[in-house]
PDB file of C-alpha atoms in Angstrom:
ATOM      1  CA  UNK A   1     161.608  46.144  74.551  1.00  0.00           C
ATOM      2  CA  UNK A   2     165.151  44.973  75.262  1.00  0.00           C
ATOM      3  CA  UNK A   3     165.808  42.636  78.145  1.00  0.00           C
ATOM      4  CA  UNK A   4     167.635  44.159  81.096  1.00  0.00           C
ATOM      5  CA  UNK A   5     170.629  42.805  82.995  1.00  0.00           C
ATOM      6  CA  UNK A   6     171.139  44.155  86.505  1.00  0.00           C
ATOM      7  CA  UNK A   7     174.605  43.918  88.004  1.00  0.00           C
ATOM      8  CA  UNK A   8     175.104  44.517  91.727  1.00  0.00           C
ATOM      9  CA  UNK A   9     178.761  45.053  92.607  1.00  0.00           C
ATOM     10  CA  UNK A  10     179.717  44.405  96.233  1.00  0.00           C
ATOM     11  CA  UNK A  11     183.435  43.624  95.921  1.00  0.00           C
ATOM     12  CA  UNK A  12     186.406  45.797  95.097  1.00  0.00           C
ATOM     13  CA  UNK A  13     188.283  43.203  93.019  1.00  0.00           C
ATOM     14  CA  UNK A  14     185.739  42.573  90.264  1.00  0.00           C
ATOM     15  CA  UNK A  15     186.143  45.535  87.899  1.00  0.00           C
ATOM     16  CA  UNK A  16     187.402  43.515  84.918  1.00  0.00           C
ATOM     17  CA  UNK A  17     184.442  41.157  85.328  1.00  0.00           C
ATOM     18  CA  UNK A  18     181.957  44.028  85.602  1.00  0.00           C
ATOM     19  CA  UNK A  19     183.258  45.699  82.457  1.00  0.00           C
ATOM     20  CA  UNK A  20     183.401  42.414  80.535  1.00  0.00           C
ATOM     21  CA  UNK A  21     179.871  41.371  81.483  1.00  0.00           C
ATOM     22  CA  UNK A  22     178.435  44.841  80.796  1.00  0.00           C
ATOM     23  CA  UNK A  23     180.188  45.063  77.423  1.00  0.00           C
ATOM     24  CA  UNK A  24     178.993  41.602  76.373  1.00  0.00           C
ATOM     25  CA  UNK A  25     175.414  42.297  77.475  1.00  0.00           C
ATOM     26  CA  UNK A  26     175.257  45.564  75.552  1.00  0.00           C
ATOM     27  CA  UNK A  27     176.740  43.879  72.477  1.00  0.00           C
ATOM     28  CA  UNK A  28     173.945  41.291  72.750  1.00  0.00           C
ATOM     29  CA  UNK A  29     171.358  44.067  72.694  1.00  0.00           C
ATOM     30  CA  UNK A  30     170.554  44.033  76.400  1.00  0.00           C
ATOM     31  CA  UNK A  31     169.953  47.082  78.576  1.00  0.00           C
ATOM     32  CA  UNK A  32     172.462  47.173  81.447  1.00  0.00           C
ATOM     33  CA  UNK A  33     172.030  48.643  84.933  1.00  0.00           C
ATOM     34  CA  UNK A  34     174.924  48.564  87.405  1.00  0.00           C
ATOM     35  CA  UNK A  35     174.652  49.270  91.133  1.00  0.00           C
ATOM     36  CA  UNK A  36     177.730  49.630  93.353  1.00  0.00           C
ATOM     37  CA  UNK A  37     177.393  49.087  97.105  1.00  0.00           C
ATOM     38  CA  UNK A  38     179.551  48.070 100.064  1.00  0.00           C
ATOM     39  CA  UNK A  39     183.184  47.456  99.079  1.00  0.00           C
ATOM     40  CA  UNK A  40     182.106  47.809  95.454  1.00  0.00           C
ATOM     41  CA  UNK A  41     182.101  51.602  95.761  1.00  0.00           C
ATOM     42  CA  UNK A  42     185.912  51.540  95.867  1.00  0.00           C
ATOM     43  CA  UNK A  43     185.816  50.729  92.153  1.00  0.00           C
ATOM     44  CA  UNK A  44     184.369  54.186  91.499  1.00  0.00           C
ATOM     45  CA  UNK A  45     187.819  55.622  92.168  1.00  0.00           C
ATOM     46  CA  UNK A  46     189.497  53.669  89.367  1.00  0.00           C
ATOM     47  CA  UNK A  47     190.533  55.865  86.413  1.00  0.00           C
ATOM     48  CA  UNK A  48     188.735  53.510  84.005  1.00  0.00           C
ATOM     49  CA  UNK A  49     185.449  53.566  85.983  1.00  0.00           C
ATOM     50  CA  UNK A  50     183.778  56.021  83.599  1.00  0.00           C
ATOM     51  CA  UNK A  51     184.110  53.463  80.781  1.00  0.00           C
ATOM     52  CA  UNK A  52     181.177  51.603  82.378  1.00  0.00           C
ATOM     53  CA  UNK A  53     178.869  54.452  81.412  1.00  0.00           C
ATOM     54  CA  UNK A  54     179.300  53.429  77.765  1.00  0.00           C
ATOM     55  CA  UNK A  55     177.501  50.164  78.519  1.00  0.00           C
ATOM     56  CA  UNK A  56     174.609  51.189  80.736  1.00  0.00           C
ATOM     57  CA  UNK A  57     173.204  53.092  83.673  1.00  0.00           C
ATOM     58  CA  UNK A  58     175.451  53.336  86.719  1.00  0.00           C
ATOM     59  CA  UNK A  59     174.318  54.038  90.278  1.00  0.00           C
ATOM     60  CA  UNK A  60     176.230  54.132  93.552  1.00  0.00           C
ATOM     61  CA  UNK A  61     174.926  53.520  97.064  1.00  0.00           C
ATOM     62  CA  UNK A  62     175.318  56.924  98.678  1.00  0.00           C
ATOM     63  CA  UNK A  63     175.574  55.525 102.213  1.00  0.00           C
ATOM     64  CA  UNK A  64     178.437  53.199 101.240  1.00  0.00           C
ATOM     65  CA  UNK A  65     180.182  55.954  99.285  1.00  0.00           C
ATOM     66  CA  UNK A  66     180.088  58.317 102.255  1.00  0.00           C
ATOM     67  CA  UNK A  67     181.008  55.629 104.791  1.00  0.00           C
ATOM     68  CA  UNK A  68     184.232  54.893 102.899  1.00  0.00           C
ATOM     69  CA  UNK A  69     185.211  58.566 103.015  1.00  0.00           C
ATOM     70  CA  UNK A  70     184.419  59.540  99.420  1.00  0.00           C
ATOM     71  CA  UNK A  71     181.880  62.268 100.282  1.00  0.00           C
ATOM     72  CA  UNK A  72     182.491  65.285  98.063  1.00  0.00           C
ATOM     73  CA  UNK A  73     184.618  63.365  95.545  1.00  0.00           C
ATOM     74  CA  UNK A  74     182.916  63.756  92.188  1.00  0.00           C
ATOM     75  CA  UNK A  75     182.859  61.056  89.544  1.00  0.00           C
ATOM     76  CA  UNK A  76     182.883  62.322  85.945  1.00  0.00           C
ATOM     77  CA  UNK A  77     179.630  61.408  84.216  1.00  0.00           C
ATOM     78  CA  UNK A  78     177.653  60.855  87.420  1.00  0.00           C
ATOM     79  CA  UNK A  79     175.400  63.411  89.048  1.00  0.00           C
ATOM     80  CA  UNK A  80     173.569  63.673  92.345  1.00  0.00           C
ATOM     81  CA  UNK A  81     170.719  61.543  90.984  1.00  0.00           C
ATOM     82  CA  UNK A  82     173.132  58.638  90.488  1.00  0.00           C
ATOM     83  CA  UNK A  83     173.929  58.410  94.211  1.00  0.00           C
ATOM     84  CA  UNK A  84     171.006  56.378  95.502  1.00  0.00           C
ATOM     85  CA  UNK A  85     169.703  54.278  98.371  1.00  0.00           C
ATOM     86  CA  UNK A  86     169.287  50.525  98.626  1.00  0.00           C
ATOM     87  CA  UNK A  87     165.739  51.076  97.402  1.00  0.00           C
ATOM     88  CA  UNK A  88     167.214  51.437  93.910  1.00  0.00           C
ATOM     89  CA  UNK A  89     168.867  48.049  94.300  1.00  0.00           C
ATOM     90  CA  UNK A  90     165.517  46.534  95.284  1.00  0.00           C
ATOM     91  CA  UNK A  91     163.908  48.127  92.222  1.00  0.00           C
ATOM     92  CA  UNK A  92     166.582  46.580  90.005  1.00  0.00           C
ATOM     93  CA  UNK A  93     165.844  43.125  91.407  1.00  0.00           C
ATOM     94  CA  UNK A  94     162.165  43.659  90.646  1.00  0.00           C
ATOM     95  CA  UNK A  95     162.566  45.227  87.182  1.00  0.00           C
ATOM     96  CA  UNK A  96     165.517  43.409  85.592  1.00  0.00           C
ATOM     97  CA  UNK A  97     165.056  40.221  83.583  1.00  0.00           C
ATOM     98  CA  UNK A  98     168.370  38.918  84.900  1.00  0.00           C
ATOM     99  CA  UNK A  99     170.318  40.042  87.972  1.00  0.00           C
ATOM    100  CA  UNK A 100     173.799  39.053  89.078  1.00  0.00           C
ATOM    101  CA  UNK A 101     175.903  39.938  92.110  1.00  0.00           C
ATOM    102  CA  UNK A 102     179.674  40.231  92.007  1.00  0.00           C
TER     103      UNK A 102
END
């Protein structure tokens, strides 16, 4: 079974880092899971955001997404099941071999 890297994104300025880390991890044969919360949800509105889905599973904190006024704004490639609670973040911490926060 491949090792898993969890990436928790809490800032809105880190997109190039997120994409670079996710791309490198996938190239190294790792499974990648990315969780956006807090200010990190702003990155979901970038045109290049969907590129992340090439590298791993993407989830967004629904409460943060709604609190920043994005309710009803769809993200191509993400469905209702990808808008989650902080419980998903806690599961990532538990399940992932490595976990980083940006």
